[in-house]
GROMACS .gro file of C-alpha atoms in nm:
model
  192
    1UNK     CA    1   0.552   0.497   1.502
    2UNK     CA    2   0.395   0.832   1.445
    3UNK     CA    3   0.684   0.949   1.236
    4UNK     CA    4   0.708   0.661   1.057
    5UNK     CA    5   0.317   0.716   0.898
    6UNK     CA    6   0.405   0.755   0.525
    7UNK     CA    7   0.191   0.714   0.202
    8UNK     CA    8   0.273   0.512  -0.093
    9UNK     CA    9   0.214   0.718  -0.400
   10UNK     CA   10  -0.091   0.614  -0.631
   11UNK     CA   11  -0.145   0.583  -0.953
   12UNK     CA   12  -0.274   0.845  -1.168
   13UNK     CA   13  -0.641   1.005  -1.105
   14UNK     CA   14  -0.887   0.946  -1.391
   15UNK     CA   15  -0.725   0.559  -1.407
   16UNK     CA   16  -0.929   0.261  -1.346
   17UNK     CA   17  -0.782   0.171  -1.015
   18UNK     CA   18  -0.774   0.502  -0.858
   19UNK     CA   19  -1.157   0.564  -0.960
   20UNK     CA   20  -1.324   0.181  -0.885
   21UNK     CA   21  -1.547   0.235  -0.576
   22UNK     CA   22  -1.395  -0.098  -0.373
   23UNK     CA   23  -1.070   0.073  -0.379
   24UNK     CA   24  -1.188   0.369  -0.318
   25UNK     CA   25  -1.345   0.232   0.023
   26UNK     CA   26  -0.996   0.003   0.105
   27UNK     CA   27  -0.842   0.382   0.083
   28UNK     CA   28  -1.063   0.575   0.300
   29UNK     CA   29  -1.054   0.236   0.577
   30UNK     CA   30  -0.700   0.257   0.552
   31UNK     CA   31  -0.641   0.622   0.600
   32UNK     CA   32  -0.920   0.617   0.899
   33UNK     CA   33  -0.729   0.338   1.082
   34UNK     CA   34  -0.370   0.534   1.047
   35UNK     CA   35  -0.504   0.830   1.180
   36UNK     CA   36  -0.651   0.655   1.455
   37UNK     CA   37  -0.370   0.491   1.520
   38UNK     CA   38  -0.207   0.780   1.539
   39UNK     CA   39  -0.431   0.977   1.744
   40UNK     CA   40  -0.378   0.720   2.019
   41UNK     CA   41  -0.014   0.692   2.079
   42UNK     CA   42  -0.031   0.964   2.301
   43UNK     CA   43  -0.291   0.807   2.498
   44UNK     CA   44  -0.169   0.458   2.513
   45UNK     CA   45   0.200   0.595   2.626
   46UNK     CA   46   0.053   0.727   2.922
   47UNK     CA   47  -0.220   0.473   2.988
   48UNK     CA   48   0.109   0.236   3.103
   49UNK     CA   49   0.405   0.465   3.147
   50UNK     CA   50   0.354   0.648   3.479
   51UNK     CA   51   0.683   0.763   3.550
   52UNK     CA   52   0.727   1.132   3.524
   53UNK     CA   53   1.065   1.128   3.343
   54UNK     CA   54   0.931   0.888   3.078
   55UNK     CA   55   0.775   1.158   2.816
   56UNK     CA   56   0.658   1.006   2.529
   57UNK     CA   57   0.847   1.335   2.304
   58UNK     CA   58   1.136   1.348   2.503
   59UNK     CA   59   1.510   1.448   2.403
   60UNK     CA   60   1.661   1.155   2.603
   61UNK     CA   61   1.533   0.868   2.444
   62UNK     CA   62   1.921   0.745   2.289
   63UNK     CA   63   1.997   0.698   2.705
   64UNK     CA   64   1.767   0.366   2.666
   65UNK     CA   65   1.908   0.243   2.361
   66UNK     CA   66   2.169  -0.041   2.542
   67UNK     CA   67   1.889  -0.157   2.733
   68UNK     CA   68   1.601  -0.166   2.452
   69UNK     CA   69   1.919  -0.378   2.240
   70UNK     CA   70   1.967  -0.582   2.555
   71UNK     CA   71   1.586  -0.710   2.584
   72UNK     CA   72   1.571  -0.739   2.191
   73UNK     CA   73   1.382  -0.427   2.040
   74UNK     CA   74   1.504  -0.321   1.697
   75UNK     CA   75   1.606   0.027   1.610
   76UNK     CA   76   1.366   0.216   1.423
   77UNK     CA   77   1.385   0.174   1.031
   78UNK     CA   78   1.561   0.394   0.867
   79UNK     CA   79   1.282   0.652   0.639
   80UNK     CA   80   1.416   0.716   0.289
   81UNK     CA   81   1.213   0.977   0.097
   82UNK     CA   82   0.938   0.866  -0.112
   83UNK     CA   83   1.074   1.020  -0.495
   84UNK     CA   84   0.997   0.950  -0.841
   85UNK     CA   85   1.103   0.599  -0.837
   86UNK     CA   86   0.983   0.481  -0.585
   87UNK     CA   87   0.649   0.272  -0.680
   88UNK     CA   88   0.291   0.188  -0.500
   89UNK     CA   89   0.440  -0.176  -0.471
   90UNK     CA   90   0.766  -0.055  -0.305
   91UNK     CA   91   0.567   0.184  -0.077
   92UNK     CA   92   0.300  -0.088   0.005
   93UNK     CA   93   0.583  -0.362   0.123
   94UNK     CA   94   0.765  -0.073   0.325
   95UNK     CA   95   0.466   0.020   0.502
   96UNK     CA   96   0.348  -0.333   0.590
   97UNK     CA   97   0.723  -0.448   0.681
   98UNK     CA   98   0.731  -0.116   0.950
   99UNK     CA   99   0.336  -0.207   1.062
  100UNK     CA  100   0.520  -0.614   1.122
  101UNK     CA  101   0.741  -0.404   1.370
  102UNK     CA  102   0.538  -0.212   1.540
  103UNK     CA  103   0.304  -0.507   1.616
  104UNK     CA  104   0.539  -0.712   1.713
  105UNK     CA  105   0.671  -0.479   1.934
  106UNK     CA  106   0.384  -0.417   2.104
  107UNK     CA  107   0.348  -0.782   2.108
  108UNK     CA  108   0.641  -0.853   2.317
  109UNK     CA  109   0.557  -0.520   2.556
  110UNK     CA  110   0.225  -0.601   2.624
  111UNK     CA  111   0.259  -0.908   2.829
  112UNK     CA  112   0.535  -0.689   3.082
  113UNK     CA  113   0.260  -0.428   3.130
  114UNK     CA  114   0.032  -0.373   3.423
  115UNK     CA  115  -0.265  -0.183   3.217
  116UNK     CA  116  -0.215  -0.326   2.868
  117UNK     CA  117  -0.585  -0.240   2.801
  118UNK     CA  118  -0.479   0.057   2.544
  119UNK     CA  119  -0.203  -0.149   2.380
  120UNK     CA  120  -0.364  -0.461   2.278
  121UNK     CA  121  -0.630  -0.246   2.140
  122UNK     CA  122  -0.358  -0.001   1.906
  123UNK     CA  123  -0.235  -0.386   1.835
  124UNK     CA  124  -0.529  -0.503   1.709
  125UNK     CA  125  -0.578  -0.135   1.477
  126UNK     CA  126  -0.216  -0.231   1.407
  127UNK     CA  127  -0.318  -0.532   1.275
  128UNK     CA  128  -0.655  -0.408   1.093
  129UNK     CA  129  -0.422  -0.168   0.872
  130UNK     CA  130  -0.198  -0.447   0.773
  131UNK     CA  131  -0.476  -0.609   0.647
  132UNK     CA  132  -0.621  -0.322   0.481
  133UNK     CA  133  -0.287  -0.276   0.301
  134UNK     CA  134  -0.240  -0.637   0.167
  135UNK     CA  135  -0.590  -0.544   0.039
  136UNK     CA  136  -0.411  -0.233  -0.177
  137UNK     CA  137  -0.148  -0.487  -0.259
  138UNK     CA  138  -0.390  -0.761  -0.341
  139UNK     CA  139  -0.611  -0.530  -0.551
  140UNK     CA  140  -0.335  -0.342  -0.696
  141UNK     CA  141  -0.168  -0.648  -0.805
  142UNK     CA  142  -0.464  -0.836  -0.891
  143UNK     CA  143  -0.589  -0.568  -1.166
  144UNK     CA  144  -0.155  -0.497  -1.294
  145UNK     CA  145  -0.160  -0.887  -1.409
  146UNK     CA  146  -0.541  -0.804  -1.547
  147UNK     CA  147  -0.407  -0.514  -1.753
  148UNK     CA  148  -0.075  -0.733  -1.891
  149UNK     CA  149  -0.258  -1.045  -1.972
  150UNK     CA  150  -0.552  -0.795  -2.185
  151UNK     CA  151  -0.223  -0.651  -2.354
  152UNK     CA  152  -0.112  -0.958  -2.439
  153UNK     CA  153  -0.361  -1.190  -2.543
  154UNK     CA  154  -0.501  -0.789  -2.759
  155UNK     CA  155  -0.167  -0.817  -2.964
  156UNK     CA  156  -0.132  -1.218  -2.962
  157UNK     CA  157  -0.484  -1.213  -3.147
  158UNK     CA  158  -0.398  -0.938  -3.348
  159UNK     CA  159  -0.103  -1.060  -3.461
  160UNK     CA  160  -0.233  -1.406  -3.536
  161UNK     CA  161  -0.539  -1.202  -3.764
  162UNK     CA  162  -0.311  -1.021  -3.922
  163UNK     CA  163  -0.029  -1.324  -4.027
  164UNK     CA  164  -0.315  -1.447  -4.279
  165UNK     CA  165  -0.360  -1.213  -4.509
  166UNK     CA  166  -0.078  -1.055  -4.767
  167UNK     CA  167   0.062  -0.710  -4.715
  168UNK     CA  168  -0.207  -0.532  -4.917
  169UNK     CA  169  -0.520  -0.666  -4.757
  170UNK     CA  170  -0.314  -0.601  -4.437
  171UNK     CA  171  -0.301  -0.220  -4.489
  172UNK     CA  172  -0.686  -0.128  -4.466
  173UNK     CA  173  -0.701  -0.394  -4.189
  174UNK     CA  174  -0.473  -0.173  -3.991
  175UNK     CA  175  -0.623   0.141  -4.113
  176UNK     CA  176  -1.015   0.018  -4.013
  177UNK     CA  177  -0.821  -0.069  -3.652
  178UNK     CA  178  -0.644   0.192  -3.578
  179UNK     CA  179  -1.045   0.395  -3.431
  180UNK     CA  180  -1.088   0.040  -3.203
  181UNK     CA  181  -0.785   0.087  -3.064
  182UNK     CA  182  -0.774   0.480  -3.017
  183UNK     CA  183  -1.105   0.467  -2.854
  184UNK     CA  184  -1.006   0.209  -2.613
  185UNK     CA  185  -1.136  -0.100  -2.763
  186UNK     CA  186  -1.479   0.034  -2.867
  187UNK     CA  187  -1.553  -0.025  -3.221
  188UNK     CA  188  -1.616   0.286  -3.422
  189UNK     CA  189  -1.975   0.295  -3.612
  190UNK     CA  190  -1.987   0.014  -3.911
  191UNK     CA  191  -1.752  -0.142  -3.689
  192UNK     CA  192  -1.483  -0.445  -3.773
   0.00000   0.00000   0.00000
C-alpha cells in the first residue's frame, strides 16, 4: 500500500477549482489522511505480525505468493506512470479502485487476527480517504458539467440573438461583444 500512494494531477493553479476554499479543504483532508495512513503501516504490521522472519520490507515476500492466491488475496495492481494523458478523472478512479483493495483486504485479514486493534483503525482511515476522494470526484465533476452547460446555453443564446438581425446589424453586435466575452462575461462600461 505504501508504494501504491500516487497523486492524480490537478488542474491548472489560478483556475476556479484549484483556488475555491471547499476544495481547497477536501485537498488538505485528503493528503492528511494518506500520510497518516502511511505513517502507520509500519506500526500496524508489527502490532499483529510477531514472527521474526515476517519483516514488513523484506526480499522474500514472492515465497508467499501460492498461499496468499490460495486464501484469495489479489496481486498488487500493476502502477503505470502518471504522464500527460492521463487526467484528474482517470487518476481519481485509479486511486479509489486500489483504496477498494486495500480495504477489502484488510477486511478479510482482520477477522484471522489476534490484535486487530491497529487494522480496523488503518480500515476505517482507509475508508475516510475513499470518501474524501469521491468528494474530488464529486466536486470535480459537479463544477466540469457547470462549466459545459454555461458554454452551452452562452452560445445557444448568442446564437439565437444573433439569427434575428441581417448581416450588417450583426457586425457591430459582434464587435460591442467581443469586450463581454474577453473579460470573462463582464460587460465593458456603456455596456450591451
Amino acid at each position: 500500500m505504501a508504494s501504491a500512494a500516487r497523486s492524480a494531477p490537478l488542474p491548472e493553479s489560478g483556475s476556479a477549482l484549484v483556488e475555491d476554499p471547499r476544495f481547497q479543504e477536501i485537498l488538505q483532508r485528503s493528503r492528511s489522511l494518506t500520510q497518516k495512513i502511511l505513517d502507520s503501516i509500519a506500526d500496524t504490521h508489527s502490532s499483529c505480525i510477531h514472527t521474526e522472519t515476517l519483516k514488513l520490507d523484506s526480499s522474500d515476500i514472492g515465497r508467499f505468493s501460492t498461499m496468499a492466491t490460495n486464501i484469495g488475496i489479489p496481486p498488487a495492481p500493476v502502477l503505470t506512470a502518471v504522464s500527460e494523458n492521463f487526467t484528474l478523472e482517470t487518476g481519481l478512479r485509479v486511486m479509489h479502485d486500489g483504496l477498494q483493495l486495500h480495504q477489502g483486504l484488510l477486511s478479510s485479514i482482520a477477522p484471522r487476527l489476534a490484535e486487530k486493534d491497529k487494522v480496523v483503525a488503518l480500515m476505517s482511515d482507509v475508508r475516510d480517504l475513499k470518501i474524501q476522494i469521491a468528494k474530488v470526484n464529486l466536486f470535480w465533476t459537479s463544477v466540469s458539467q457547470l462549466k459545459k452547460k454555461t458554454l452551452c446555453m452562452t452560445s445557444r443564446n448568442h446564437n439565437n440573438f444573433l439569427i434575428h438581425f441581417t448581416d450588417a446589424e450583426n457586425e457591430p453586435i459582434a464587435h460591442r461583444s467581443a469586450p463581454h466575452v474577453r473579460l470573462g462575461g463582464t460587460a465593458a462600461p456603456g455596456g450591451i
